[in-house]
XYZ file of C-alpha atoms in Angstrom:
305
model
C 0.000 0.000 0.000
C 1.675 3.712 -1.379
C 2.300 5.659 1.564
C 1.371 9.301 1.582
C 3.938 12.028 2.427
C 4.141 15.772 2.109
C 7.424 18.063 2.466
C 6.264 21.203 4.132
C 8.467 24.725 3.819
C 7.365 26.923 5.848
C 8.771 30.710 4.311
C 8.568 34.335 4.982
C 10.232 37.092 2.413
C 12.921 34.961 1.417
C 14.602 34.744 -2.029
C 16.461 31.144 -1.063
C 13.299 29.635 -1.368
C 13.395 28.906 -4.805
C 16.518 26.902 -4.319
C 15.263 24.906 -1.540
C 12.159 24.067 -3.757
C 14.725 23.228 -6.916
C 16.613 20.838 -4.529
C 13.263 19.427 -3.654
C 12.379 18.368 -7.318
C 15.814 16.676 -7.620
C 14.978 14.156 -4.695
C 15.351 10.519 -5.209
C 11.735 9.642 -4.364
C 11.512 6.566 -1.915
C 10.169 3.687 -2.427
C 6.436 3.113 -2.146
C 5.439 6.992 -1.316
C 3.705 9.002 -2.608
C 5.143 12.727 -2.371
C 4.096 15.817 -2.561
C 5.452 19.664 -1.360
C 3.465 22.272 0.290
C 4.833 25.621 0.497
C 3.327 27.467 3.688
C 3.888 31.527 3.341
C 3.840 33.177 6.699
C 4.237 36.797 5.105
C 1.429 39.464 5.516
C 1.236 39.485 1.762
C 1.528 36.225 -0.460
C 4.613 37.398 -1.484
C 5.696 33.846 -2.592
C 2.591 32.760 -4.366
C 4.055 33.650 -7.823
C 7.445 31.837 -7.729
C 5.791 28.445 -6.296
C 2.878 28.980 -8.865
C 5.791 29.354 -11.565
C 7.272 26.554 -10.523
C 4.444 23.892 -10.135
C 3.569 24.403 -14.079
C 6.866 22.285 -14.469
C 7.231 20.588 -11.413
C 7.629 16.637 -11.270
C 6.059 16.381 -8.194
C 2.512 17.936 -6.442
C 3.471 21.516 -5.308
C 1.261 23.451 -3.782
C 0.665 27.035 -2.188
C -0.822 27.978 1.290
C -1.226 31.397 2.917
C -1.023 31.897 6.517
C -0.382 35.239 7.224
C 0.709 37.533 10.548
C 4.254 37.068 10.951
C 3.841 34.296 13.174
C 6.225 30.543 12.445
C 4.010 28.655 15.065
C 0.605 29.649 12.937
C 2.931 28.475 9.789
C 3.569 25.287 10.669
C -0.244 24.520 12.398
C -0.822 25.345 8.921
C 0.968 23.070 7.276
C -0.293 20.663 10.138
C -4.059 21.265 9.059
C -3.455 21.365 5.164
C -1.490 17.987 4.645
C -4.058 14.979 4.673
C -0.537 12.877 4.700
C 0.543 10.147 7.091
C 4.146 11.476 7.209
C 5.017 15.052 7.217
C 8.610 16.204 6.575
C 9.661 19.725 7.454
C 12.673 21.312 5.538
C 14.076 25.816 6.315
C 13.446 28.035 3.194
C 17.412 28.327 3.130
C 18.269 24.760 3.206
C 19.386 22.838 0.296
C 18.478 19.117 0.272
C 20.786 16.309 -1.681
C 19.162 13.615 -3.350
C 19.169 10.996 -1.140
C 17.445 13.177 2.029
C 14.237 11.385 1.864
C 15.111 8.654 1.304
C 17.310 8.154 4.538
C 14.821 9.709 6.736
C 11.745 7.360 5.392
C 14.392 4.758 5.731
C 15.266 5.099 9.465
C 11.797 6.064 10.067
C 10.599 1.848 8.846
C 14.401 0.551 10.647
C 13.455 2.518 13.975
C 9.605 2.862 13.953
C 10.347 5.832 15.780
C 7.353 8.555 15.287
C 10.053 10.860 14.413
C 13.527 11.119 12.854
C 16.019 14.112 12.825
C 18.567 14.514 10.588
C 21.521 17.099 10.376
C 21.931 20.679 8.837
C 25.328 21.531 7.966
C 26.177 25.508 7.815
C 27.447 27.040 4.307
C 29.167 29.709 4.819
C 29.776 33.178 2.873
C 33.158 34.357 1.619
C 34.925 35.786 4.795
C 33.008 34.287 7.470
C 35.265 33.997 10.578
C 37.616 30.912 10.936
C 36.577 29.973 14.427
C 32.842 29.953 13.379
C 33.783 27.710 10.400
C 36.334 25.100 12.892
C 33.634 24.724 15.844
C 30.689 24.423 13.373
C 28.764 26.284 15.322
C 25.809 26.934 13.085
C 25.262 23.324 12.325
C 21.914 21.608 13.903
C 22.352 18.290 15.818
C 19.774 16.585 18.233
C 20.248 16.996 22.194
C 21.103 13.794 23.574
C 20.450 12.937 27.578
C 21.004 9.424 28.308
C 21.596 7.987 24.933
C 17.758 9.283 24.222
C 16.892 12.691 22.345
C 15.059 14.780 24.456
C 13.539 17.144 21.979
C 13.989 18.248 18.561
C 13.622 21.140 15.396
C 11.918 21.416 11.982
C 14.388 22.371 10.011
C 15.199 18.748 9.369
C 12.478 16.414 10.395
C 9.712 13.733 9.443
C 6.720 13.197 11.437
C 4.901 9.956 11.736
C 1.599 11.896 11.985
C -0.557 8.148 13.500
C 1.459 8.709 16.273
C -0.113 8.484 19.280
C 2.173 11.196 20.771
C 1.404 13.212 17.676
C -2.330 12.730 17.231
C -3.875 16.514 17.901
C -0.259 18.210 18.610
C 0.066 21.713 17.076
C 2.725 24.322 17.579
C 2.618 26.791 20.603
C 1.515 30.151 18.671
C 2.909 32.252 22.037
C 6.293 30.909 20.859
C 5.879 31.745 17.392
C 7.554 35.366 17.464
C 10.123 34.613 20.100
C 11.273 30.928 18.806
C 11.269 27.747 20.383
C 7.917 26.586 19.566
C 9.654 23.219 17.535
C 12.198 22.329 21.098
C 8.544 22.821 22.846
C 6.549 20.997 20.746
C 9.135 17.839 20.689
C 9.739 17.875 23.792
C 6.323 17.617 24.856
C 6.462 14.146 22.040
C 8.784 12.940 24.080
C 6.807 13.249 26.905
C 3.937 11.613 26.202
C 5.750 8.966 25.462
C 6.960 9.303 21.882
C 10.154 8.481 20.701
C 12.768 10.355 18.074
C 15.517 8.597 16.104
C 18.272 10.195 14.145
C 19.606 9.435 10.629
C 23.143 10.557 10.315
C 22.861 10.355 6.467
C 19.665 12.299 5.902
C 21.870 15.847 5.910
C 20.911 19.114 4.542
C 22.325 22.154 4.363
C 21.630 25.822 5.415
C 22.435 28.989 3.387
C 24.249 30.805 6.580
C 23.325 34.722 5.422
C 25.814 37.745 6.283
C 23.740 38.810 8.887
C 24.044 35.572 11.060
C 28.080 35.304 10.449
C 27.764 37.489 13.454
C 29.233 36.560 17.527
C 26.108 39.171 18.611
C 23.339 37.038 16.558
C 24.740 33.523 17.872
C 24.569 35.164 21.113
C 21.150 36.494 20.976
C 20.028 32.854 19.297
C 21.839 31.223 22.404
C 19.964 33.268 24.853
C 17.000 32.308 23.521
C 17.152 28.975 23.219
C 18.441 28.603 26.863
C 15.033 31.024 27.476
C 12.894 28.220 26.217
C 14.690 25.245 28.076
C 14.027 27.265 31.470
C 10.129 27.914 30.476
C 9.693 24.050 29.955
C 11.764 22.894 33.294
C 9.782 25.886 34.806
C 6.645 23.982 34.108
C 7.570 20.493 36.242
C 7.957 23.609 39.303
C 11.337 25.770 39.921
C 13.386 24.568 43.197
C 16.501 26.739 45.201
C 18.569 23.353 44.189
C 17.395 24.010 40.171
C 18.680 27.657 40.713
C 21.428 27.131 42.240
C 22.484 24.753 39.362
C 21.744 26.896 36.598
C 23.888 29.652 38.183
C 26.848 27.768 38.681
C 26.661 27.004 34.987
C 26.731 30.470 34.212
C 29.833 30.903 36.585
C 31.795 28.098 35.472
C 31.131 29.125 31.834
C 32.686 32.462 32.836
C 35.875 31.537 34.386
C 36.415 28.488 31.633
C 36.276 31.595 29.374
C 38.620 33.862 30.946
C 41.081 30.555 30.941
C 40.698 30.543 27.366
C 41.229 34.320 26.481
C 43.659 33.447 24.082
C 42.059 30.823 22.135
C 39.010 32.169 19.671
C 37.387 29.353 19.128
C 37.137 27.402 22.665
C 36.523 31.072 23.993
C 33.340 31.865 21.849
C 32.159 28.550 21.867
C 32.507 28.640 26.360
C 30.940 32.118 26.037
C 27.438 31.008 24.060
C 27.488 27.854 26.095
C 27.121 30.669 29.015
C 24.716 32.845 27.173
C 22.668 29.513 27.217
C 22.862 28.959 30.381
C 21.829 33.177 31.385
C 18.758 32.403 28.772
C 18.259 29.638 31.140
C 17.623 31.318 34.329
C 15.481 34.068 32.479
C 13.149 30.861 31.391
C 13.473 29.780 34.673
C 12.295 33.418 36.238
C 9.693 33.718 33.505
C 11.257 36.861 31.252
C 10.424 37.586 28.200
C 11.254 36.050 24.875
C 13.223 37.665 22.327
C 11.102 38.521 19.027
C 13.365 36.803 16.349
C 10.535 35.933 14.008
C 7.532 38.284 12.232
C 7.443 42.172 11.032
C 10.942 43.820 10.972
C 12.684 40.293 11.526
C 14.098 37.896 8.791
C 13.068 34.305 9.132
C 15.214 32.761 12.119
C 16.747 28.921 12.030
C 14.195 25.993 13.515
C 15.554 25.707 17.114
């Protein structure tokens, strides 16, 4: 029996698009699916309506055009969630370029694992003169998070979704998230806790188109920040102890003398420095503070975190 699937891009004002669709039509399509790709525009105006229209008079698979509008990813992605009558839903970033073989290892860990959802990686591709310590440390790239040999959570910017899932039946992205970021680490991590479970396919990379603007120590700190932001509002929610506190600070203050060791060392520096700016995010989850907008009006379209 042909298994349905749908590729999902969610996009807002972004001229990559058209390459992530391109590498789209050159997948090698596996076995016994049947695919199709929905594009998802989050802009105000359907500002991408005429390049996927364009595109779909030639495509050689299904591609198709929704418009969700207010400047919101979480509102995005419910839409894709509500438009796709498929069993498995893959997400893929309007910047990310996907090699031939991407759906193909995802489907196939998804049948090895029967996990309800499988990760892969997203390697960075960086611009003429980004810095050399960025480049070393791979700091842009997207891996899972790992606590006891089990992932804990996970992102859509690589991703397919067994949508019978028990742990997925009804789940839709937090739209109070949706301008600050986070909603994909809070909606997988909420999988995991009721009981689903996420597998990872080394082989199914893809990778991102790293723009001038993020080649940037302030943006990786402000993306740090706010990703330590949301894993502090979700431990928040199991209750917020002295001993939890006490932890998270002496994170922060480890982080902070392991950097001053490393002064003279770029890389190990930075990389110690954003580890801390995870851990300050952190306790500002943890004390309830505000998320930083990094999605909507005035804001390019952030990375899946």
């Amino acid at each position: 029996m042909t298994k349905t699937l749908d590729i999902c891009v969610c996009t807002y004002r972004r001229p990559e698009l058209t390459k992530t669709l391109t590498s789209l039509m050159a997948l090698v399509l596996p076995d016994g699916y049947d695919v199709a790709i929905l594009v998802v525009d989050n802009d105000d105006h359907p500002s991408a309506q005429r390049t996927v229209d364009a595109m779909a008079q030639n495509a050689p698979l299904p591609l198709r055009y929704v418009h969700c509008p207010q400047g919101n990813i979480s509102i995005a992605r419910n839409g894709a969630l509500a438009h796709s009558n498929a069993r498995f839903l893959a997400f893929i970033d309007d910047d990310e370029v996907a090699p031939a073989n991407w759906l193909v290892h995802l489907t196939g860990e998804m049948a090895k694992s029967n996990a309800d959802v499988v990760l892969g990686p997203v390697e960075a591709d960086y611009p003429d003169g980004a810095p050399d310590w960025m480049q070393r440390t791979r700091i842009h790239a997207t891996m899972p998070v790992w606590v006891d040999d089990k992932i804990i959570t996970g992102y859509t910017c690589n991703v397919l979704l067994d949508r019978q899932s028990t742990a997925l039946q009804g789940r839709i992205f937090d739209v109070a998230l949706g301008q600050t970021g986070g909603e994909d680490t809070a909606f997988f991590a909420k999988v995991v806790a009721d009981g689903g479970r996420i597998a990872f396919s080394p082989d199914a990379l893809i990778y991102e188109t790293i723009p001038a603007n993020r080649v940037s120590f302030r943006w990786l700190l402000r993306r740090r920040f706010r990703m330590g932001q949301t894993h502090g509002q979700l431990v928040a929610e199991n209750g917020v102890t002295a001993r939890l506190w006490a932890i998270t600070v002496g994170k922060v203050v480890y982080c902070a003398g392991v950097a001053l060791l490393q002064a003279v060392m770029p890389a190990r520096r930075n990389k110690t420095i954003l580890r801390g700016a995870l851990h300050v995010g952190a306790l500002s989850g943890l004390a309830g503070g505000r998320g930083l907008q990094q999605y909507g009006p005035g804001f390019t379209q952030r990375k899946s975190e």
